[in-house]
Coordinates of C-alpha atoms and ligand atoms in Angstrom, one line a residue:
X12 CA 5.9 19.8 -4.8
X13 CA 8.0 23.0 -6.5
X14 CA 11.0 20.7 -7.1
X15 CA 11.8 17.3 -6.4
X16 CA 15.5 17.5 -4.7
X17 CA 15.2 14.0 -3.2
X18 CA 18.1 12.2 -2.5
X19 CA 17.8 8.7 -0.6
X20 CA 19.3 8.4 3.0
X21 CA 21.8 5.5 3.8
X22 CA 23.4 6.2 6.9
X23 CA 24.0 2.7 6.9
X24 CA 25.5 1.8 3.3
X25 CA 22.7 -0.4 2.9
X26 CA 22.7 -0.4 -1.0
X27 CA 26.2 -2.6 -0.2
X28 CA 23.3 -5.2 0.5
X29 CA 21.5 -4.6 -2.5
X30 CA 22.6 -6.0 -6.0
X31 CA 23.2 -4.1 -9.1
X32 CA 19.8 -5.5 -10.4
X33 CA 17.7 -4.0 -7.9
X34 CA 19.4 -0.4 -7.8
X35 CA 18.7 -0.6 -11.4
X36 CA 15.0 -1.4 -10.8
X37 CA 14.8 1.7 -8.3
X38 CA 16.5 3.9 -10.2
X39 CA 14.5 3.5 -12.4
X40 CA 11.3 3.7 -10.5
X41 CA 12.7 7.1 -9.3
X42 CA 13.4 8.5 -12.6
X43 CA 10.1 8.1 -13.3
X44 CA 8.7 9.5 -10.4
X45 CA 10.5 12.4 -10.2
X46 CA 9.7 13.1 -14.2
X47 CA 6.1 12.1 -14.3
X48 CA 5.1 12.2 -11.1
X49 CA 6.8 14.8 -8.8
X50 CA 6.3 17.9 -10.7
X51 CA 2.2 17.4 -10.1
X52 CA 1.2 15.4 -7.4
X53 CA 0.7 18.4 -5.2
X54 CA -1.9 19.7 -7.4
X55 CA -4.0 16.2 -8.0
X56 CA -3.6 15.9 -4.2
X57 CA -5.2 19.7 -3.8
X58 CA -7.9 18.8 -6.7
X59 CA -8.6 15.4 -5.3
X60 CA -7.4 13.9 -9.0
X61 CA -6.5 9.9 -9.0
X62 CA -4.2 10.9 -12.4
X63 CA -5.7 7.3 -14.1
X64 CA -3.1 8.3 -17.2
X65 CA -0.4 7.0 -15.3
X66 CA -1.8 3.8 -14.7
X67 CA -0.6 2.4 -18.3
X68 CA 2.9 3.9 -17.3
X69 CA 3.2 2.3 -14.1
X70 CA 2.4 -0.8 -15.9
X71 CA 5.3 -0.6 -18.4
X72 CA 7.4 0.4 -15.2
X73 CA 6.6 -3.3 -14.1
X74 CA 4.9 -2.1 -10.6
X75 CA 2.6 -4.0 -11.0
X76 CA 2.9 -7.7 -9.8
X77 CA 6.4 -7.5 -9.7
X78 CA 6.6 -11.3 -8.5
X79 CA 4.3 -12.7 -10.1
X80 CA 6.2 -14.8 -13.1
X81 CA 6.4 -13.2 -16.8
X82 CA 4.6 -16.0 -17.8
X83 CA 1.2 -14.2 -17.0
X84 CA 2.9 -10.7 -17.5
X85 CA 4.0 -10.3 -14.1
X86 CA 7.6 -9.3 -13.4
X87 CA 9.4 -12.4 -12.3
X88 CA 11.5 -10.1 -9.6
X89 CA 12.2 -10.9 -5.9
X90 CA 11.1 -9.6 -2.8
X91 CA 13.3 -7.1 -2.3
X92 CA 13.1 -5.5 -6.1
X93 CA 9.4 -5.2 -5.3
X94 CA 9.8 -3.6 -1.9
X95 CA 12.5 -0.6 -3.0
X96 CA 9.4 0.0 -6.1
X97 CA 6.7 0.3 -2.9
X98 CA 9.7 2.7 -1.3
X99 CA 10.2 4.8 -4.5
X100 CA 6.6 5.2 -4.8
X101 CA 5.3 6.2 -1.7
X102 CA 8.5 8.6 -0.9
X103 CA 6.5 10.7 -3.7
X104 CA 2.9 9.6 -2.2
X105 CA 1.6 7.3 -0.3
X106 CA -2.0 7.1 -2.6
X107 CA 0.1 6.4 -5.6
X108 CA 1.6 3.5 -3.8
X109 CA -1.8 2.7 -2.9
X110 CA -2.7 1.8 -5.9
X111 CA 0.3 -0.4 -7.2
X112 CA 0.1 -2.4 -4.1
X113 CA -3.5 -3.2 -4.8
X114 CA -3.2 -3.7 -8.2
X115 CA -0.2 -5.8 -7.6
X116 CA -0.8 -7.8 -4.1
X117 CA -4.9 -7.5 -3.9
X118 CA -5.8 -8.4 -6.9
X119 CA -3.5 -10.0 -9.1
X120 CA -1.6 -12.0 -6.2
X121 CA -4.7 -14.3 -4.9
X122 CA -5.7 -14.7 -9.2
X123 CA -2.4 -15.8 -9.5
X124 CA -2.2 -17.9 -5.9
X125 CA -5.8 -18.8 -6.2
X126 CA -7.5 -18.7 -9.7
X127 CA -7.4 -21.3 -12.3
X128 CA -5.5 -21.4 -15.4
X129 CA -8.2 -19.8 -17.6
X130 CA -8.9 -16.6 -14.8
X131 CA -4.8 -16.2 -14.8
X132 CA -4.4 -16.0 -18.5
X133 CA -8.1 -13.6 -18.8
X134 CA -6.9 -11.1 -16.0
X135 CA -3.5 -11.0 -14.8
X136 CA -1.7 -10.2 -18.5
X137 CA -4.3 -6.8 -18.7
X138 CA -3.7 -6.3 -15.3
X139 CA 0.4 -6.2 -15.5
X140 CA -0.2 -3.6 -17.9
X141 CA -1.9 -1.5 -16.7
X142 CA -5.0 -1.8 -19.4
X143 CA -7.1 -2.7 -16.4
X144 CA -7.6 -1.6 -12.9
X145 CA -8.2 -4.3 -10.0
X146 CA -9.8 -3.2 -7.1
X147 CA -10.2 -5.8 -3.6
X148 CA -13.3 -6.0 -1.6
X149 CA -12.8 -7.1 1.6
X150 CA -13.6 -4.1 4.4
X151 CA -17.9 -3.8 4.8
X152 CA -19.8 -0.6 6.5
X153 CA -20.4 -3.2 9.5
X154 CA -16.9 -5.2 8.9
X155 CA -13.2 -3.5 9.2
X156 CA -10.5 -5.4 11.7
X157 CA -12.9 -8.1 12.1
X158 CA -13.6 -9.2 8.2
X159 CA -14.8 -12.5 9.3
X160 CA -18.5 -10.8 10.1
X161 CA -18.8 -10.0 6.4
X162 CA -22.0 -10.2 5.2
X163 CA -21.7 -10.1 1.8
X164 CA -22.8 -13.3 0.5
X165 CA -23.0 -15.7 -2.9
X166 CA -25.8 -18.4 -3.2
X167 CA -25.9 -21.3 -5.9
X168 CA -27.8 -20.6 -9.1
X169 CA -26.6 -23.4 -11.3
X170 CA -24.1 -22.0 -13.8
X171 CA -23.5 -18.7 -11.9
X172 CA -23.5 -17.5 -7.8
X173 CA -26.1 -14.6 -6.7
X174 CA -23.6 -12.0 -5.3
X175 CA -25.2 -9.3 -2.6
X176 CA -23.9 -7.1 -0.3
X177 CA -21.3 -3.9 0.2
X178 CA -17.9 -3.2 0.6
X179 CA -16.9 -0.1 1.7
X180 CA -13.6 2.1 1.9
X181 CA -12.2 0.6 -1.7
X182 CA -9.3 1.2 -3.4
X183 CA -9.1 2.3 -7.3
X184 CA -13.1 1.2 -7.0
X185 CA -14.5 3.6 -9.0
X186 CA -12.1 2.9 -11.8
X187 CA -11.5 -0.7 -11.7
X188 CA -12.5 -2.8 -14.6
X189 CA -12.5 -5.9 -12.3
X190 CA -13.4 -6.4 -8.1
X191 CA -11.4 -9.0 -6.5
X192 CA -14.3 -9.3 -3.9
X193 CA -14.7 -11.6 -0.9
X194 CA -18.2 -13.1 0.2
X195 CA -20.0 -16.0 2.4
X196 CA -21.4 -19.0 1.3
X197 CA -24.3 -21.3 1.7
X198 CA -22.0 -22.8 4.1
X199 CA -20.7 -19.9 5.7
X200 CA -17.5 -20.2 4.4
X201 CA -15.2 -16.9 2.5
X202 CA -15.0 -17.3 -1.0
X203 CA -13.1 -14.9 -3.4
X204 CA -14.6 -14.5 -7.0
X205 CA -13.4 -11.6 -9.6
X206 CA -16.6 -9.3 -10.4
X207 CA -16.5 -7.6 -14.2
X208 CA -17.5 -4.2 -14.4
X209 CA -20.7 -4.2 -16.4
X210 CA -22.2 -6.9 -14.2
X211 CA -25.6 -6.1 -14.2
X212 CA -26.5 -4.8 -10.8
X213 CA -22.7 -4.2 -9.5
X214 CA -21.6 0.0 -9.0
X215 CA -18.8 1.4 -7.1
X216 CA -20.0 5.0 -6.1
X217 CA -17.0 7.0 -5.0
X218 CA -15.7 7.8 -1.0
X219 CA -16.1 12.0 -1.3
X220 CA -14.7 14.5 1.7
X221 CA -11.2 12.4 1.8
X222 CA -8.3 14.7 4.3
X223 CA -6.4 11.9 3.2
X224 CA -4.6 9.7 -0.2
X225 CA -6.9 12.7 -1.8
X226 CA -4.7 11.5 -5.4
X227 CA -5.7 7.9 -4.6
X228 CA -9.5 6.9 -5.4
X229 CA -11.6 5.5 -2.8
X230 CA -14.9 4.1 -3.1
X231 CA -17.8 1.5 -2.5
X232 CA -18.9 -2.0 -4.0
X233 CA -22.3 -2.5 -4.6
X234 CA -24.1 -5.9 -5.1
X235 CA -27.4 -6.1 -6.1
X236 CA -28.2 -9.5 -7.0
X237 CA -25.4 -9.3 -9.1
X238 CA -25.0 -13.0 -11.7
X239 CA -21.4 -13.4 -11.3
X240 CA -20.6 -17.1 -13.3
X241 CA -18.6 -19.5 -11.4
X242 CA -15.8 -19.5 -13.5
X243 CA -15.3 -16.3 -11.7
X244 CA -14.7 -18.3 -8.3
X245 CA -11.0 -18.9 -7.3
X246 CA -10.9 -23.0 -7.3
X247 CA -8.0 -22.9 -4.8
X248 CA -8.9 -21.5 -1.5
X249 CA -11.5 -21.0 1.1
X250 CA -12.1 -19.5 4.3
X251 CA -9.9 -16.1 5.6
X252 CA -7.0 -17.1 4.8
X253 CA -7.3 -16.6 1.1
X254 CA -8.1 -12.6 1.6
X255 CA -5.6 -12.8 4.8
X256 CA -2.5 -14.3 2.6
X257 CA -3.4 -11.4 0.2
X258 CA -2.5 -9.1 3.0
X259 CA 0.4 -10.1 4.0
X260 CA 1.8 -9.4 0.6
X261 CA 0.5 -5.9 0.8
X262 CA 1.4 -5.2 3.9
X263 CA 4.9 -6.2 3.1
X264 CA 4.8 -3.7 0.4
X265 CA 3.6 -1.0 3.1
X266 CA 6.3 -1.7 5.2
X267 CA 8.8 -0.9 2.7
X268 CA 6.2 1.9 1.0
X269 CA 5.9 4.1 4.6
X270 CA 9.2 4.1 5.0
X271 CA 10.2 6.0 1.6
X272 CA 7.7 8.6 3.0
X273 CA 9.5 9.0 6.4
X274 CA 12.8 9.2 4.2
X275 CA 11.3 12.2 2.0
X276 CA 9.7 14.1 5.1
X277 CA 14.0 13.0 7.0
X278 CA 15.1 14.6 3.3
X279 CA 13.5 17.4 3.2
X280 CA 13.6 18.3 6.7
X281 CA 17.5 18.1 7.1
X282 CA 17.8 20.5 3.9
X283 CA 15.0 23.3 5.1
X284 CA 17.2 23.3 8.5
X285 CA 20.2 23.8 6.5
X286 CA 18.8 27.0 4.1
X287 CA 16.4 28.5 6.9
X288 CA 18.5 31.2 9.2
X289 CA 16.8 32.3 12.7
X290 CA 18.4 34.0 14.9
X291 CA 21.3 34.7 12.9
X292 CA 22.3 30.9 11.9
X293 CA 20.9 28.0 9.9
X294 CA 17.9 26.1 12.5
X295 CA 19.9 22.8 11.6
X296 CA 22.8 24.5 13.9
X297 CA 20.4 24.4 16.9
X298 CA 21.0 21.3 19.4
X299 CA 16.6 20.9 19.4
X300 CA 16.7 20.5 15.5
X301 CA 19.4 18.4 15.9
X302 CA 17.8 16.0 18.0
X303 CA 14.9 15.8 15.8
X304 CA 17.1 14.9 12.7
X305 CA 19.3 12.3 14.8
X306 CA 16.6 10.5 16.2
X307 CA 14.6 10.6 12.6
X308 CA 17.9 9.2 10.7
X309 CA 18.4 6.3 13.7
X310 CA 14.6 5.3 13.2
X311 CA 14.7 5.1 9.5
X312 CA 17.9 3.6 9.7
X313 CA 16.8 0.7 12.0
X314 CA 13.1 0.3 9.3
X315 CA 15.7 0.3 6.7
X316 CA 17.5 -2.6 8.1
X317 CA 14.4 -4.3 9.4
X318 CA 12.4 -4.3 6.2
X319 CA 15.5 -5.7 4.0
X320 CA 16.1 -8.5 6.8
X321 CA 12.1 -9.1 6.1
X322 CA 13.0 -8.9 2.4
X323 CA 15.6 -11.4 2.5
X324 CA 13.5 -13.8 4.7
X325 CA 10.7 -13.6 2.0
X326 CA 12.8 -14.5 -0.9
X327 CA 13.6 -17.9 0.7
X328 CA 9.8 -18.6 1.8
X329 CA 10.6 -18.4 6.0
X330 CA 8.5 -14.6 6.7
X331 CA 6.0 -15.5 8.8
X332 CA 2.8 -13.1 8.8
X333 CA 3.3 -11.8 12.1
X334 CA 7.1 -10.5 11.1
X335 CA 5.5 -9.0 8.2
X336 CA 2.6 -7.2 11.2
X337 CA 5.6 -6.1 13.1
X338 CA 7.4 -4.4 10.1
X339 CA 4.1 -2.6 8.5
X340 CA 3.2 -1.3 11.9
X341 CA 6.9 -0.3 12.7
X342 CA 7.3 1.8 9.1
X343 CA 4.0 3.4 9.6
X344 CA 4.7 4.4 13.6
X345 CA 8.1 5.6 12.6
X346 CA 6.7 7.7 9.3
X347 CA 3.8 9.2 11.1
X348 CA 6.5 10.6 13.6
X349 CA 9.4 11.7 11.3
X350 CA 5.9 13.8 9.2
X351 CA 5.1 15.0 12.6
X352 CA 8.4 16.4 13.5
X353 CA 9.8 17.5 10.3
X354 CA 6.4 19.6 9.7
X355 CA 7.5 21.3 12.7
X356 CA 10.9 22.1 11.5
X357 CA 9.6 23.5 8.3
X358 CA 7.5 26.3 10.5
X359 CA 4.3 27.9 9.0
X360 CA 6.2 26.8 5.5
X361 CA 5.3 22.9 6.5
X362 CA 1.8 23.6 5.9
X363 CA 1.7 24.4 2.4
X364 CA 2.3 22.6 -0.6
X365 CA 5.2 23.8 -1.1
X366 CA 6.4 20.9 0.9
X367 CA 5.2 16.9 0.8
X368 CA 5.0 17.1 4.5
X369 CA 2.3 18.0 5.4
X370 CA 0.6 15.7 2.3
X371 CA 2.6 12.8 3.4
X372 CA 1.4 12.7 7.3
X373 CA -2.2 12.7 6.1
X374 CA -2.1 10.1 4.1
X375 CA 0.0 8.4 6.7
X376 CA -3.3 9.0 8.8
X377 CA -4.8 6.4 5.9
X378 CA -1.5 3.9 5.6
X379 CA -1.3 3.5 9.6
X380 CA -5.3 2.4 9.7
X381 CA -5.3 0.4 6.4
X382 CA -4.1 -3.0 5.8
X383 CA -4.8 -3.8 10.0
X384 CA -4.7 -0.6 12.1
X385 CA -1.8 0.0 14.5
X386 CA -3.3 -1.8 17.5
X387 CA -4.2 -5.0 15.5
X388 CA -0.7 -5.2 14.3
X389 CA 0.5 -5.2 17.9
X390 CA -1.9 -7.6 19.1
X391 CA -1.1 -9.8 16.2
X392 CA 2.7 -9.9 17.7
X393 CA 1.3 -10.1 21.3
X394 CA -0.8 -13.4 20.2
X395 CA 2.8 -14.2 18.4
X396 CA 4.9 -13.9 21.7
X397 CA 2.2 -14.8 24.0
X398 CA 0.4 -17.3 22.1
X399 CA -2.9 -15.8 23.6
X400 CA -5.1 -14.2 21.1
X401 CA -6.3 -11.0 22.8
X402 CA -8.6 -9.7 20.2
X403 CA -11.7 -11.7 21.3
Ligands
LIG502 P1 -7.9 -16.1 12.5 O1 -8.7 -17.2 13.1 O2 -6.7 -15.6 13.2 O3 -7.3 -16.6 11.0 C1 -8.2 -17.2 10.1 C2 -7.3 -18.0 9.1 O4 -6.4 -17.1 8.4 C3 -5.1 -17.5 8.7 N1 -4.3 -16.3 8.8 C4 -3.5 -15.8 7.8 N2 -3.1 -16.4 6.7 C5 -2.3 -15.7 5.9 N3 -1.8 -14.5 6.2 C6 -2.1 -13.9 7.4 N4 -1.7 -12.7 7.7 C7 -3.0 -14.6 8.2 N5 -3.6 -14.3 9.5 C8 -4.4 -15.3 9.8 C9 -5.1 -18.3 10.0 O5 -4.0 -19.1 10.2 C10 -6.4 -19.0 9.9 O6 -6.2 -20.1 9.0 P2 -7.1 -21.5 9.1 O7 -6.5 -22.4 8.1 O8 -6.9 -21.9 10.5 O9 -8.5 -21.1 8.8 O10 -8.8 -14.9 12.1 P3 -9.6 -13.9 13.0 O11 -11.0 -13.8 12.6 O12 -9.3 -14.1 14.5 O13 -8.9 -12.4 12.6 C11 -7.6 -12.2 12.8 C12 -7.1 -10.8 12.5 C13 -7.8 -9.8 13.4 C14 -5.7 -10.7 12.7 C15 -7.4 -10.5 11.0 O14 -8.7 -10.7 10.6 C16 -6.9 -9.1 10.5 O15 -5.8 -9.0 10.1 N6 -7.8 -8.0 10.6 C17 -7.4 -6.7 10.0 C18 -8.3 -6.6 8.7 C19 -7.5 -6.0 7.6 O16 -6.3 -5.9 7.6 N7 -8.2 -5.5 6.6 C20 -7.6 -4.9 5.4 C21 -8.6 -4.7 4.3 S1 -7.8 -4.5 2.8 C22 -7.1 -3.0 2.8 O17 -7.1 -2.3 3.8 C23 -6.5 -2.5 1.6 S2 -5.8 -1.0 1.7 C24 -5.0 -1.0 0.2 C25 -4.2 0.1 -0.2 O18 -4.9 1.1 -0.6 O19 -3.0 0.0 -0.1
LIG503 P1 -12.6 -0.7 13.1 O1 -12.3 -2.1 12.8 O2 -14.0 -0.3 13.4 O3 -11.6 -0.1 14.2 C1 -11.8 1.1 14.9 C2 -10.8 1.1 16.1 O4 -11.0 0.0 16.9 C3 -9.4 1.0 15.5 O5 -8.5 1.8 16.3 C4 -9.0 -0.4 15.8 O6 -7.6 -0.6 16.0 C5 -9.8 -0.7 17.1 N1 -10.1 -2.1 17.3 C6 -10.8 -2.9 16.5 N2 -10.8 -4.2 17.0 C7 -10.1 -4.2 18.1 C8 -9.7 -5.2 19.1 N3 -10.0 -6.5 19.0 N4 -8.9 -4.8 20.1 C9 -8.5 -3.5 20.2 N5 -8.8 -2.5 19.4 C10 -9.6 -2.9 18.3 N6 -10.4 -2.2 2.7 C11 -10.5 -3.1 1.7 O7 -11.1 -4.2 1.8 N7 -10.0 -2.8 0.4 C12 -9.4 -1.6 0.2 O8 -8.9 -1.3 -0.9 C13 -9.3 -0.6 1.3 N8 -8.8 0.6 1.0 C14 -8.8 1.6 2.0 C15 -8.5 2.9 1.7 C16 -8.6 3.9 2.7 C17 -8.2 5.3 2.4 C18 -9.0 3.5 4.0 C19 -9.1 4.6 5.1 C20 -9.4 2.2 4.3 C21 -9.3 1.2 3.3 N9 -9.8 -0.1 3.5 C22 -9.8 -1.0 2.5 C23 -10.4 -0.4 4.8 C24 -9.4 -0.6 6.0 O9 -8.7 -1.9 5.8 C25 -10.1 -0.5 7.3 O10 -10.5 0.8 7.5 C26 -9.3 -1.1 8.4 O11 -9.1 -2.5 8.3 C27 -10.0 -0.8 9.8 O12 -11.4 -1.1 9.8 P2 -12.5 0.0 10.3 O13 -12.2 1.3 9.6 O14 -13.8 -0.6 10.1 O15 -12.1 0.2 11.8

């Protein structure tokens, strides 16, 4: 990106709903993005460079486990606060969001919700930090929308569990110092232990030929026989729920996160039709550009007011996880379609990197799959309404 102009659309006056505390927070985030960030992601994107120095950054930030109570070195911030950090993000890129709403929701969320006293006080200070990396194993070669046909497994040993398996398409995997990582049984039932880097017999080989999140790292998990003790095992949850309730954090985060991107790719857009002249006037004076502009604007403008309502509803405990579906496959639909259209308004120019078009609706290609794809999402609200569960 040459220069970040970016300036935030509110057609609505929606930061009257916000409070002073959490415009601070994203002012903030944005300062930092467009100083430490901006200026760069274009070329990690091009080189296929997860820049791991910020990580320590985005930990003083507070990105990471933003709810999570300073207690344990999380942030003590509410629901909102932590979506407009996912929106500030991933309006710069969605692979840099990626990996603060792992970090955050995936892996310190269930130690937090799950673990015991002595796993919260080991991982989730280093984690808030930013002086470790978490990665979350869920997603298996043979194992995506359906995670309950994981075969990854754990069997009794005594003092530790005999981990063995693979998970594949992992987040920060090849980086992380610890693997949130979720596995069967003797009884057939999902359990969630945190695996240490340095296991013996545990590698996370790294995802090459990415089109998409190419400044996000991707990668496998590897479990040979791996001794993992079972003070590693959360104590408070079984079954697919634990790994589930995980994902409705982060997919809360996304709904907010694809959002900032469909406001950068609304930005930019709406400027570029402005300074480009055809035909002996700026494009932005032509009824067809204007269409795509108006309809862009009312779409982000009705994800703005969805994901805040959302936001509001999760502060005071009521979201349920299928308003949280509707609202991450909503902001990724509507993002994927505002990249679409606005790389068409920047011509031959919305190809380059000149732009974080045409960067932004490739990793969309990621955000819109990840998390549940686009048609689980809809058939999780179609169970909702319906109360038949059409996926079996
Ligand atoms: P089902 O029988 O419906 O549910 C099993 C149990 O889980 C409960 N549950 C939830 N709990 C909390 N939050 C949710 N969102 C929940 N959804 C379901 C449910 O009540 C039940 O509890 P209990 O007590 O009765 O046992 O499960 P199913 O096997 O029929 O599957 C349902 C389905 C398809 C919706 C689900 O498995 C699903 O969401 N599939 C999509 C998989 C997915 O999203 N994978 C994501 C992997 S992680 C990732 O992509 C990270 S990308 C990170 C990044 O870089 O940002
Ligand atoms: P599949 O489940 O094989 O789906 C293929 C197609 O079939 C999709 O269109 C899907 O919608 C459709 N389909 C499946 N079931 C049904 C049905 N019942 N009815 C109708 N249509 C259906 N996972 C993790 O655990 N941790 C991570 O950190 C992580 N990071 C990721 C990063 C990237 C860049 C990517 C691409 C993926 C990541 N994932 C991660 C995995 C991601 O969650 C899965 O890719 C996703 O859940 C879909 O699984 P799948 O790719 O196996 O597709």
């Amino acid at each position: 990106m040459a220069q970040d102009l970016y300036t935030h659309p509110d057609y609505y006056q929606i930061d009257e709903l916000l409070t002073d505390e959490h415009k601070l927070i994203r002012d903030t985030v944005r300062a930092w993005i467009k100083k430490e960030v901006s200026p760069n992601i274009e070329n990690w994107a091009q080189n296929n460079e997860f820049p791991k120095h910020l990580v320590p950054q985005m930990g003083d930030l507070g990105v990471f486990g933003p709810t999570v109570p300073v207690q344990y070195g999380g942030g003590g911030l509410d629901y909102i606060s932590y979506g407009l950090m996912m929106q500030e993000i991933e309006r710069c890129d969605s692979g840099m969001r990626s990996t603060a709403s792992v970090q955050g929701s995936l892996v310190m969320y269930p130690i937090y919700a799950y673990g015991s006293e002595e796993q919260k006080n080991k991982f989730l200070p280093k984690l808030a930090s930013g002086e470790w990396l978490g990665c979350f194993g869920l997603t298996e070669p043979d194992s995506g929308s359906d995670p309950g046909s994981m075969l990854t497994n754990i069997k009794d040993a005594g003092d530790h569990v005999i981990l063995n398996g693979s998970k594949m398409w992992i987040s920060n995997a090849p980086y992380a110092q610890v693997a949130v990582v979720w596995a069967k049984d003797e009884a057939g039932d999902i359990r969630g232990l945190v695996v240490e880097r340095g296991m013996e017999g545990f590698t996370t080989p790294e995802i090459h030929g990415k089109w998409s999140l190419r400044a996000s790292c991707t990668g496998e998990l590897v479990f040979d026989n791996v001794k993992v003790p079972k003070e590693n095992i959360f104590p408070n949850v079984k079954g697919l729920k634990g790994p589930l309730g995980c994902l409705t954090k982060a997919r809360y985060g996304i709904a907010w996160g694809a959002l900032g991107a469909a406001m950068d790719c609304y930005d930019s857009a709406r400027r570029y039709s402005l300074e480009r002249s055809q035909f002996g006037k700026p494009i932005g004076g032509f009824q067809l550009q204007q269409k795509k502009l108006a309809e862009m604007i009312t779409e982000i403008t009705k994800g703005q007011l969805l994901v805040w309502r959302l936001g509001v509803l999760m502060n005071e405990g009521k979201a349920t996880p299928a308003q949280v579906s509707m609202a991450k496959r909503n902001s990724c639909e509507i993002a994927l379609n505002i990249a679409r259209e606005a790389r068409q308004m920047h011509g031959g120019m919305g190809i380059t990197g000149e732009y974080s078009i045409m960067r932004h609706m490739m990793n969309l290609e990621s955000v819109v799959t990840y998390e549940g794809t686009h048609d689980i999402h809809l058939l999780i609200t179609g169970m909702d309404v319906t109360g038949i569960n059409a996926f079996k």
